[in-house]
XYZ file of C-alpha atoms in Angstrom:
639
model
C -0.183 0.146 -0.356
C 1.114 3.079 -1.167
C 0.472 6.705 0.853
C 0.501 9.821 -1.330
C 0.836 13.165 0.276
C -0.135 15.998 -2.324
C -0.073 19.838 -1.090
C -3.784 20.928 -2.340
C -7.395 18.950 -2.071
C -7.389 20.177 -5.764
C -4.411 18.280 -6.550
C -5.165 15.297 -4.416
C -8.442 14.921 -6.699
C -6.241 15.105 -9.938
C -4.074 12.251 -8.495
C -7.093 10.001 -7.925
C -8.663 10.513 -10.968
C -5.775 9.483 -12.627
C -4.837 6.441 -10.079
C -8.430 5.317 -10.098
C -8.879 5.906 -6.610
C -11.982 7.284 -5.680
C -12.383 10.912 -4.455
C -14.581 10.497 -1.135
C -13.595 10.789 2.531
C -12.615 13.010 4.761
C -8.874 13.835 5.163
C -8.038 11.391 2.282
C -9.353 9.093 -0.246
C -8.353 5.265 -0.430
C -8.496 2.839 -3.010
C -7.253 -0.394 -3.494
C -3.479 0.124 -3.732
C -3.070 3.671 -2.707
C -4.453 6.695 -0.083
C -3.903 9.799 -1.272
C -4.304 12.883 1.428
C -3.062 16.547 1.381
C -1.970 19.277 2.842
C -3.362 22.745 2.993
C -0.562 25.155 2.141
C 1.930 24.689 5.195
C 0.725 22.575 7.656
C 3.550 23.730 10.265
C 5.116 26.806 10.917
C 8.315 27.862 13.137
C 7.429 28.260 16.922
C 7.494 31.912 18.233
C 10.708 32.799 20.291
C 8.839 32.305 23.657
C 8.716 28.550 23.010
C 12.460 28.567 23.009
C 13.396 30.087 25.966
C 10.905 32.204 28.598
C 13.237 35.259 28.483
C 12.114 35.872 24.778
C 8.638 36.083 25.800
C 8.799 39.918 27.080
C 10.885 42.093 24.408
C 13.993 43.127 25.354
C 17.153 44.620 23.969
C 19.214 42.590 26.706
C 17.932 39.346 25.221
C 18.716 39.671 21.892
C 20.118 38.256 19.664
C 17.438 35.208 19.909
C 19.539 32.126 18.404
C 17.534 29.073 19.139
C 19.893 25.938 18.736
C 17.292 23.757 17.343
C 13.627 25.143 15.545
C 10.640 23.645 16.568
C 7.250 23.836 14.657
C 3.954 24.333 15.461
C 0.552 23.283 13.643
C -0.812 26.306 11.845
C -4.346 27.265 12.942
C -5.990 27.087 9.753
C -5.138 23.255 9.479
C -5.074 21.359 12.966
C -7.521 19.223 11.609
C -5.912 18.295 8.583
C -2.359 17.863 9.952
C -3.764 15.217 12.526
C -5.142 13.444 9.646
C -1.772 13.556 7.485
C 0.253 12.531 10.447
C -1.513 9.754 11.512
C -1.646 8.099 8.052
C 2.496 9.008 7.801
C 2.604 6.602 11.001
C 0.569 3.868 9.465
C 2.281 1.005 9.073
C 0.367 -0.053 6.153
C 2.052 1.982 4.170
C 5.553 0.554 2.518
C 6.282 3.643 1.259
C 5.446 7.809 0.672
C 4.998 9.236 -2.368
C 5.831 13.475 -1.967
C 2.989 14.776 -4.236
C 3.732 18.398 -3.386
C 4.521 20.707 -5.573
C 7.912 20.389 -7.140
C 9.325 23.382 -5.771
C 11.283 24.651 -2.724
C 8.253 25.286 -0.804
C 6.256 22.439 -2.048
C 9.699 20.401 -0.686
C 9.310 22.215 2.975
C 6.239 21.531 3.184
C 6.538 18.234 3.026
C 9.744 17.743 5.111
C 7.855 19.504 8.199
C 5.272 17.188 8.092
C 7.424 13.534 8.081
C 9.534 15.595 10.568
C 6.644 16.135 13.254
C 5.317 12.015 12.163
C 9.171 10.940 12.683
C 8.526 8.708 9.732
C 11.261 6.726 8.193
C 9.380 4.286 5.228
C 11.084 5.206 1.914
C 10.072 8.324 0.402
C 9.801 8.910 -3.258
C 9.103 12.345 -5.034
C 6.953 13.131 -7.824
C 8.003 15.856 -9.835
C 5.855 16.994 -12.680
C 5.621 20.406 -14.505
C 2.050 20.180 -15.736
C -1.015 18.667 -14.268
C -2.584 16.672 -17.230
C -3.473 13.290 -17.142
C -0.504 12.452 -18.986
C 1.866 14.509 -17.101
C 0.412 12.824 -14.165
C 0.619 9.124 -14.999
C 4.549 10.023 -16.749
C 5.339 11.390 -13.425
C 4.399 8.085 -11.544
C 6.383 6.137 -13.820
C 9.235 8.285 -13.017
C 9.413 8.593 -9.290
C 12.794 10.060 -8.010
C 14.113 8.879 -4.817
C 13.131 11.399 -1.612
C 17.007 11.369 -1.197
C 17.583 13.559 -4.610
C 15.576 16.224 -2.982
C 17.161 16.758 0.070
C 19.723 19.753 -1.141
C 16.574 21.563 -2.107
C 14.995 20.685 1.481
C 18.329 21.894 2.938
C 18.043 25.221 1.229
C 14.064 25.376 1.805
C 14.916 24.949 5.533
C 17.851 27.405 5.590
C 15.724 29.705 3.547
C 12.694 29.721 6.438
C 15.034 29.851 9.453
C 17.139 32.551 8.074
C 13.893 34.587 7.636
C 12.913 33.833 11.319
C 16.625 34.702 12.582
C 16.619 38.160 10.653
C 13.168 39.156 11.096
C 12.378 37.986 14.804
C 15.775 39.858 15.927
C 15.375 43.092 13.419
C 11.943 43.529 14.040
C 11.894 43.419 18.222
C 15.788 45.454 18.260
C 14.404 48.490 15.906
C 10.887 48.547 17.151
C 12.343 48.758 20.779
C 15.504 51.466 19.776
C 12.338 53.710 18.294
C 10.574 53.170 21.686
C 13.306 54.439 23.479
C 13.557 57.350 21.454
C 9.498 57.843 22.384
C 8.274 56.057 19.124
C 4.958 53.423 19.905
C 4.800 51.695 16.316
C 5.475 48.149 15.995
C 8.248 48.219 12.635
C 8.027 45.074 11.020
C 11.345 43.790 9.520
C 11.902 40.941 6.821
C 15.249 39.630 5.176
C 13.427 40.125 1.628
C 10.619 42.657 2.569
C 13.039 45.436 4.074
C 15.525 45.516 1.169
C 12.504 45.605 -0.936
C 10.951 48.747 0.883
C 14.105 49.931 0.877
C 14.294 50.653 -2.757
C 11.024 52.103 -3.252
C 11.773 54.588 -0.589
C 15.162 55.567 -2.171
C 13.449 56.271 -5.459
C 10.621 58.434 -3.534
C 13.364 60.183 -2.103
C 15.293 61.063 -5.739
C 12.089 61.978 -6.671
C 11.284 64.717 -3.637
C 15.350 66.020 -4.463
C 15.107 66.307 -7.858
C 15.344 69.852 -8.882
C 13.743 70.077 -12.899
C 16.096 72.094 -15.464
C 14.998 73.830 -18.067
C 16.184 73.110 -21.106
C 15.934 74.085 -25.142
C 16.334 71.708 -28.186
C 16.143 72.899 -31.790
C 14.191 71.277 -34.543
C 14.089 71.072 -38.021
C 10.851 70.918 -40.609
C 12.941 69.816 -43.948
C 11.422 68.731 -47.334
C 12.826 68.498 -50.557
C 10.513 71.632 -51.883
C 7.788 73.735 -50.273
C 4.682 71.326 -50.565
C 6.899 68.380 -50.399
C 7.067 65.365 -47.995
C 8.404 66.969 -45.071
C 10.506 65.198 -41.620
C 11.395 66.583 -38.357
C 15.181 66.758 -37.554
C 16.975 67.664 -34.117
C 19.789 69.887 -33.666
C 22.852 68.409 -32.083
C 26.742 68.569 -31.799
C 28.366 65.531 -31.182
C 26.837 64.300 -28.083
C 25.207 67.398 -27.221
C 21.584 68.134 -28.174
C 20.326 70.311 -25.263
C 20.768 74.172 -25.130
C 20.805 75.717 -21.731
C 19.078 79.244 -22.638
C 16.249 80.126 -24.720
C 18.928 82.999 -26.139
C 21.366 80.085 -27.188
C 18.046 78.158 -29.012
C 17.284 81.110 -30.813
C 20.640 82.248 -31.970
C 20.710 78.498 -33.528
C 17.027 79.077 -34.883
C 18.128 82.954 -36.374
C 21.647 81.473 -37.773
C 19.753 78.733 -39.438
C 16.474 80.103 -40.764
C 19.087 83.009 -42.504
C 19.976 79.772 -44.678
C 16.893 77.902 -44.771
C 15.978 77.781 -48.146
C 17.177 75.557 -50.658
C 17.986 77.792 -52.862
C 20.257 79.215 -50.812
C 24.192 77.533 -50.896
C 24.739 77.784 -47.302
C 20.985 76.361 -47.050
C 20.270 72.691 -45.666
C 21.965 69.590 -47.850
C 21.478 66.344 -46.555
C 24.984 64.940 -45.780
C 24.713 61.592 -45.519
C 22.113 58.721 -45.121
C 22.850 55.480 -43.360
C 20.625 52.353 -43.651
C 20.418 49.331 -42.452
C 18.240 46.388 -41.513
C 17.868 44.945 -37.998
C 16.730 41.818 -36.833
C 14.853 41.570 -33.746
C 14.948 38.172 -32.094
C 11.795 36.874 -30.268
C 11.282 37.429 -26.247
C 12.767 34.497 -24.578
C 9.543 32.346 -22.903
C 8.118 33.178 -19.813
C 9.153 32.226 -16.436
C 6.807 33.798 -13.392
C 8.038 36.955 -13.067
C 8.811 38.375 -16.790
C 5.108 37.034 -16.731
C 4.184 38.977 -14.005
C 5.979 41.947 -15.329
C 4.185 41.864 -19.063
C 0.906 41.316 -17.314
C 1.037 44.212 -15.534
C 2.269 46.243 -18.208
C -0.281 45.237 -20.886
C -3.174 44.607 -18.189
C -2.237 45.998 -15.148
C -2.529 43.365 -13.313
C -0.699 43.308 -9.989
C 2.007 40.312 -9.559
C -0.599 38.396 -6.905
C -3.453 38.618 -9.368
C -1.078 37.025 -12.050
C 0.379 34.649 -9.968
C -3.477 33.809 -8.383
C -4.856 33.558 -12.424
C -1.532 31.177 -13.759
C -2.019 28.955 -10.873
C -5.762 28.615 -11.416
C -4.781 27.696 -15.226
C -2.049 24.933 -14.150
C -4.237 23.441 -11.435
C -8.059 23.695 -12.704
C -8.016 24.253 -16.064
C -4.460 22.221 -16.364
C -3.918 24.528 -19.831
C -0.554 25.792 -18.901
C 2.546 24.436 -17.563
C 4.056 24.931 -13.688
C 4.035 28.636 -12.886
C 6.275 29.275 -10.374
C 9.407 28.635 -12.301
C 12.549 30.702 -13.000
C 13.331 29.665 -16.186
C 12.689 30.801 -19.278
C 14.294 27.734 -21.470
C 12.761 24.104 -22.806
C 14.532 20.846 -21.894
C 15.536 18.786 -24.503
C 13.126 16.418 -22.948
C 10.398 18.842 -24.147
C 11.036 18.732 -27.604
C 8.921 15.603 -28.322
C 5.955 16.918 -26.422
C 5.668 20.487 -28.709
C 3.780 18.719 -31.580
C 0.958 17.618 -29.405
C 0.828 20.939 -27.759
C 0.909 22.612 -31.377
C -2.023 20.064 -32.759
C -4.206 21.653 -29.492
C -3.530 24.854 -29.972
C -4.769 24.201 -34.088
C -8.084 23.429 -33.183
C -8.664 26.919 -31.310
C -9.942 29.499 -33.896
C -7.814 32.581 -32.369
C -4.162 30.326 -32.764
C -5.090 27.938 -35.950
C -3.457 30.794 -38.326
C -0.422 30.984 -36.309
C 0.391 26.976 -36.147
C -0.603 27.074 -39.835
C 2.162 29.506 -40.298
C 5.017 27.095 -38.700
C 4.871 25.214 -41.850
C 4.700 21.143 -41.784
C 8.264 20.701 -40.975
C 9.142 19.200 -37.844
C 10.012 21.897 -35.123
C 13.496 22.307 -34.744
C 13.735 25.309 -32.240
C 17.170 26.686 -31.099
C 18.981 27.818 -27.915
C 17.102 30.465 -27.032
C 14.460 28.197 -26.815
C 15.947 24.683 -25.827
C 19.028 24.626 -23.378
C 19.145 22.330 -20.587
C 21.814 24.286 -19.165
C 19.461 27.179 -18.410
C 16.563 24.904 -17.075
C 16.242 24.544 -13.336
C 13.498 23.247 -11.154
C 10.922 23.340 -13.795
C 11.106 24.642 -17.594
C 9.806 27.794 -18.909
C 5.425 28.347 -18.387
C 4.002 26.965 -22.053
C 0.556 25.699 -22.788
C -0.580 21.870 -22.576
C -2.072 19.777 -25.020
C -5.271 20.755 -23.417
C -6.044 23.523 -25.500
C -9.530 22.856 -25.926
C -10.588 23.674 -21.998
C -9.996 27.261 -22.868
C -13.727 28.089 -23.630
C -14.120 27.917 -19.964
C -11.864 30.666 -19.233
C -13.244 33.748 -17.727
C -11.785 37.322 -19.163
C -8.867 37.897 -17.032
C -7.760 33.604 -17.222
C -8.167 34.028 -20.762
C -6.388 37.143 -21.450
C -2.997 35.705 -19.093
C -3.655 32.671 -21.214
C -3.441 34.296 -24.329
C -0.322 35.964 -23.827
C 1.551 32.708 -23.039
C 0.340 31.400 -25.851
C 1.354 34.064 -28.299
C 4.325 33.778 -26.287
C 5.301 30.312 -27.020
C 4.379 30.215 -30.546
C 6.308 33.496 -31.450
C 9.212 31.462 -30.270
C 8.865 29.718 -33.116
C 8.401 32.490 -35.546
C 11.631 34.274 -37.557
C 13.093 37.905 -36.262
C 11.320 40.668 -36.936
C 13.026 42.869 -39.203
C 13.275 46.202 -38.863
C 14.408 49.117 -41.539
C 16.537 51.731 -39.560
C 17.956 55.004 -41.625
C 19.560 57.725 -40.064
C 19.908 61.105 -41.920
C 21.966 63.814 -40.922
C 21.774 67.226 -42.261
C 23.844 70.353 -42.237
C 22.911 73.753 -42.296
C 25.255 76.878 -42.727
C 28.222 75.777 -45.091
C 30.050 72.923 -46.172
C 32.154 71.124 -43.062
C 32.768 67.917 -40.931
C 30.458 66.715 -38.456
C 31.481 66.303 -34.712
C 32.179 62.848 -33.604
C 29.270 61.109 -31.489
C 30.367 59.291 -28.702
C 30.124 54.816 -28.953
C 28.266 55.072 -25.338
C 25.358 58.064 -24.166
C 26.675 60.055 -21.608
C 23.494 61.832 -19.991
C 26.008 64.234 -18.250
C 27.147 65.716 -21.734
C 24.127 66.421 -23.697
C 23.975 70.211 -22.477
C 26.250 72.508 -24.323
C 29.017 73.379 -21.911
C 30.042 76.851 -23.273
C 29.085 79.143 -26.103
C 27.596 77.768 -29.836
C 29.932 76.094 -32.262
C 30.440 78.038 -35.165
C 28.802 77.268 -38.391
C 27.385 74.626 -39.893
C 25.047 73.590 -37.473
C 23.648 69.749 -37.616
C 20.613 67.997 -37.659
C 19.651 64.489 -37.170
C 16.636 62.221 -37.898
C 15.995 58.767 -37.691
C 13.105 56.522 -39.482
C 12.209 53.119 -38.399
C 10.263 51.059 -40.708
C 8.946 47.091 -39.659
C 9.808 45.361 -43.137
C 9.338 41.740 -41.534
C 6.563 41.074 -38.542
C 7.860 37.890 -37.821
C 7.272 37.121 -34.395
C 5.476 40.460 -33.629
C 2.621 39.198 -35.642
C 2.149 36.350 -33.257
C 2.535 38.529 -30.586
C 0.495 41.063 -31.580
C 2.446 43.955 -31.246
C 2.246 47.026 -33.702
C 5.254 48.255 -35.433
C 5.819 51.028 -33.317
C 5.097 49.276 -30.197
C 8.019 48.401 -27.674
C 7.961 45.412 -25.414
C 10.476 46.441 -22.806
C 10.516 47.918 -19.875
C 11.015 51.312 -18.115
C 14.213 51.230 -15.866
C 13.253 54.426 -14.393
C 15.731 56.861 -15.240
C 15.643 60.408 -14.709
C 16.402 63.052 -17.834
C 14.379 63.103 -20.765
C 14.977 60.463 -23.220
C 15.531 59.940 -27.169
C 13.096 61.331 -29.382
C 11.079 58.808 -30.843
C 12.267 57.438 -34.429
C 9.610 58.196 -37.003
C 7.841 55.672 -38.913
C 9.073 56.837 -42.375
C 11.663 59.205 -43.845
C 11.176 60.558 -47.454
C 13.993 59.011 -50.317
C 16.750 60.955 -49.858
C 20.246 61.204 -51.264
C 23.602 62.835 -49.860
C 23.961 66.293 -51.364
C 20.281 67.016 -51.613
C 18.956 70.415 -51.250
C 16.483 70.874 -48.929
C 14.075 73.640 -47.768
C 13.975 73.916 -43.895
C 12.016 76.143 -41.268
C 13.604 75.879 -37.744
C 11.941 76.360 -34.175
C 13.137 76.393 -30.554
C 11.065 73.792 -27.932
C 11.340 74.469 -24.641
C 11.896 71.515 -22.809
C 12.631 69.849 -18.640
C 14.079 67.547 -17.249
C 12.337 64.644 -15.455
C 12.308 63.100 -12.483
C 12.927 59.229 -11.941
C 9.280 57.666 -12.199
C 8.100 55.502 -9.321
C 8.178 51.998 -9.335
C 5.293 49.530 -11.175
C 4.845 46.637 -10.386
C 6.612 45.446 -13.405
C 9.796 47.900 -12.698
C 10.121 46.655 -9.292
C 9.931 43.099 -9.981
C 12.463 43.855 -12.306
C 14.469 45.291 -9.714
C 14.054 42.530 -7.181
C 15.073 40.237 -10.190
C 18.396 42.007 -10.247
C 18.630 43.099 -6.764
C 18.195 46.983 -7.619
C 20.794 47.068 -10.259
C 18.805 48.487 -13.514
C 19.308 45.856 -15.999
C 17.029 46.196 -19.245
C 18.905 43.185 -21.062
C 17.085 39.548 -20.622
C 20.601 37.578 -20.977
C 22.233 39.886 -18.131
C 18.846 39.205 -16.078
C 19.102 35.288 -16.400
C 22.767 35.593 -15.307
C 21.636 37.123 -11.963
C 18.432 35.418 -11.595
C 20.231 33.680 -8.472
C 21.059 36.583 -6.657
C 17.851 38.926 -6.928
C 15.256 39.372 -4.028
C 13.285 36.455 -3.356
C 12.485 34.083 -5.629
C 9.952 34.153 -8.705
C 7.054 32.350 -6.337
C 7.607 34.876 -3.660
C 8.215 38.288 -4.877
C 4.136 38.527 -5.214
C 3.640 37.655 -1.422
C 6.524 40.365 -0.491
C 4.855 42.971 -2.219
C 1.477 42.510 -0.918
C 2.898 42.400 2.442
C 4.181 45.717 2.476
C 0.783 46.799 0.847
C -0.869 45.002 3.765
C 1.166 46.463 6.281
C 0.790 50.259 5.115
C 4.243 50.657 4.349
C 3.745 51.125 0.401
C 0.397 52.222 -1.273
C -0.868 51.771 -4.896
C -1.788 54.812 -6.876
C -2.579 53.237 -10.046
C -0.300 51.406 -11.517
C 1.919 53.054 -9.550
C 3.958 51.925 -5.868
C 4.301 54.916 -3.454
C 5.770 54.467 -0.027
C 3.424 55.639 2.429
C 5.221 57.769 5.534
C 5.022 55.034 7.907
C 7.464 53.031 4.912
C 9.866 55.864 4.717
C 10.253 56.004 8.463
C 10.873 52.342 8.822
C 13.920 53.165 6.236
C 14.901 55.946 7.849
C 15.169 54.719 11.361
C 17.229 51.756 10.236
C 20.685 51.515 12.171
C 22.248 49.235 10.363
C 22.327 49.847 6.366
C 22.743 46.150 5.495
C 19.220 45.557 6.911
C 18.090 47.094 3.671
C 20.632 46.198 1.324
C 19.125 44.656 -1.273
C 22.793 43.378 -2.656
C 23.215 41.814 0.620
C 19.949 39.320 0.351
C 20.426 39.124 -3.334
C 24.150 37.331 -2.375
C 21.787 35.562 0.785
C 19.478 34.295 -2.076
C 22.762 33.073 -4.018
C 23.694 31.078 -1.451
C 20.281 29.567 -1.136
C 20.481 28.574 -4.945
C 23.649 27.230 -4.165
C 22.857 24.506 -1.571
C 19.811 23.705 -3.635
C 21.979 22.291 -5.846
C 24.305 20.961 -3.621
C 27.281 23.929 -4.288
C 27.086 25.145 -1.008
C 26.676 23.809 2.729
C 23.059 24.830 4.721
C 25.555 24.670 8.224
C 27.640 27.092 6.978
C 24.958 29.294 5.270
C 23.263 29.093 8.936
C 26.211 30.200 10.911
C 26.944 32.876 8.903
C 23.339 34.083 9.193
C 23.647 33.466 12.867
C 27.245 35.687 12.720
C 25.268 38.512 10.698
C 22.699 38.708 13.622
C 25.151 38.859 16.381
C 27.105 41.504 14.673
C 23.418 43.762 13.998
């Protein structure tokens, strides 16, 4: 007889259906060869400080730090009855083996290991490790059960994460709150290993916004055409890296001297100096992991990170149309390639996607390393649709929108690159000359003219951008001018958008021009949305826009894809942050908490990122749980 422990009742029902076990019973389902029971999330949690030492019941600085020699567990209030059922079954000698069927990830492993610890069970344990809850995936999973010991390193990482959060949170919360009370404050300030650095990023951004002093500057724009009445385009004045003028007087001086030679018939009038054209290929974006899906859904639909996770979990568990969502991988393993035709065949039966599947042709798929790369798949592969696409008719509006996002990203991954024709035009006004050199890298500090105007000629530049091959962007539903990138929250005014199209121009061509000054003002950094905050958490506060760089740093972020949504919700629940539309704004309470921290490392995204990298290394067997916990205890003592 085999005992199977699932993480949720809904998953237990799925397992029962596939294994032929009647889904009847209170707390468990019993069949001829299997008994299936379930948890309700975490059935056990770490004890409060008073359970270890009576002196720790009262909040006093002299009793800190609190460093239990061994951590104790207590029943979670929401699930005491179910805990009794599961523990009794684990102790039942009828069972010759136990299958851990909790969610295949760090937290699922912790849920099961805590219950096993409570029961004291020593029967052989095997692990069900699946990335989809379709019947086919469940059957394959039970045919390939893994020895439980293979996941010991993941369990070590899970316990270390939980206990480190206790040590930092319990000690820091008491220390900072008691310090505030000595200064006359009364408020309880909750400190967390991940939550506090995340809040600090929001507070630091807000401080930068409040400290920002806008600066006026001027640009000069030219409206140019081959002749009066002909198609015209807009170009911007610049001298090397300089595009901004510090005063209206200087802008007026540029306008006056250019206007004096604005006609095409003027020998010193506008002349096309150079026309450079090239085609840029834009490859399909990587497949979704949870964080990328949350960021994209926030930008497109305004979904919170928690809303996206809830929807994705429903699409995985209830509807079974998506694979496991709590993943940090953006690639597929080579073992998935054989399953892709079935997924495509199922999508071909959905009218919205049939044309895109047909566009892939009849030849077998040969996905490249941007899609399939075993070295970049960790516990689970990227989020993709399952071969159960026929069930999409039962999705509600938000579920359908999120599912559509994943399907289009998946299909687009097999489409060719988009191709964009870029044309850069340089025009001189005021006679012949050689254009000043432009630096290879844009320095935001060097864009304003530092002194008097340079001598003529004046130089104007324009860029045209035309999509010539839609490729994957057609599948994604992107318009030719629509960008899929994220806003890093930079401060100064950015580059002008390229024009959709430029008229046909030739070097040396005479143009007719009119000129005008444009008053501008530098802009403060933008407040974080959940999309940009998730990106900042993923890269531990570093401003990274490149997917490859983000992937290289994924082990060093704040939290994990599975926990970032709950961190944001915790900050909102504790009134440290509030939502203003899509924006996240720290409250006075949240700002006061960060300002009152006596030790800067409590708010260090970099330090927390290093800890997260070590937890990932523990899960891979490349670091030691004992060494990590010793280092955390040392840090707490120093704190």
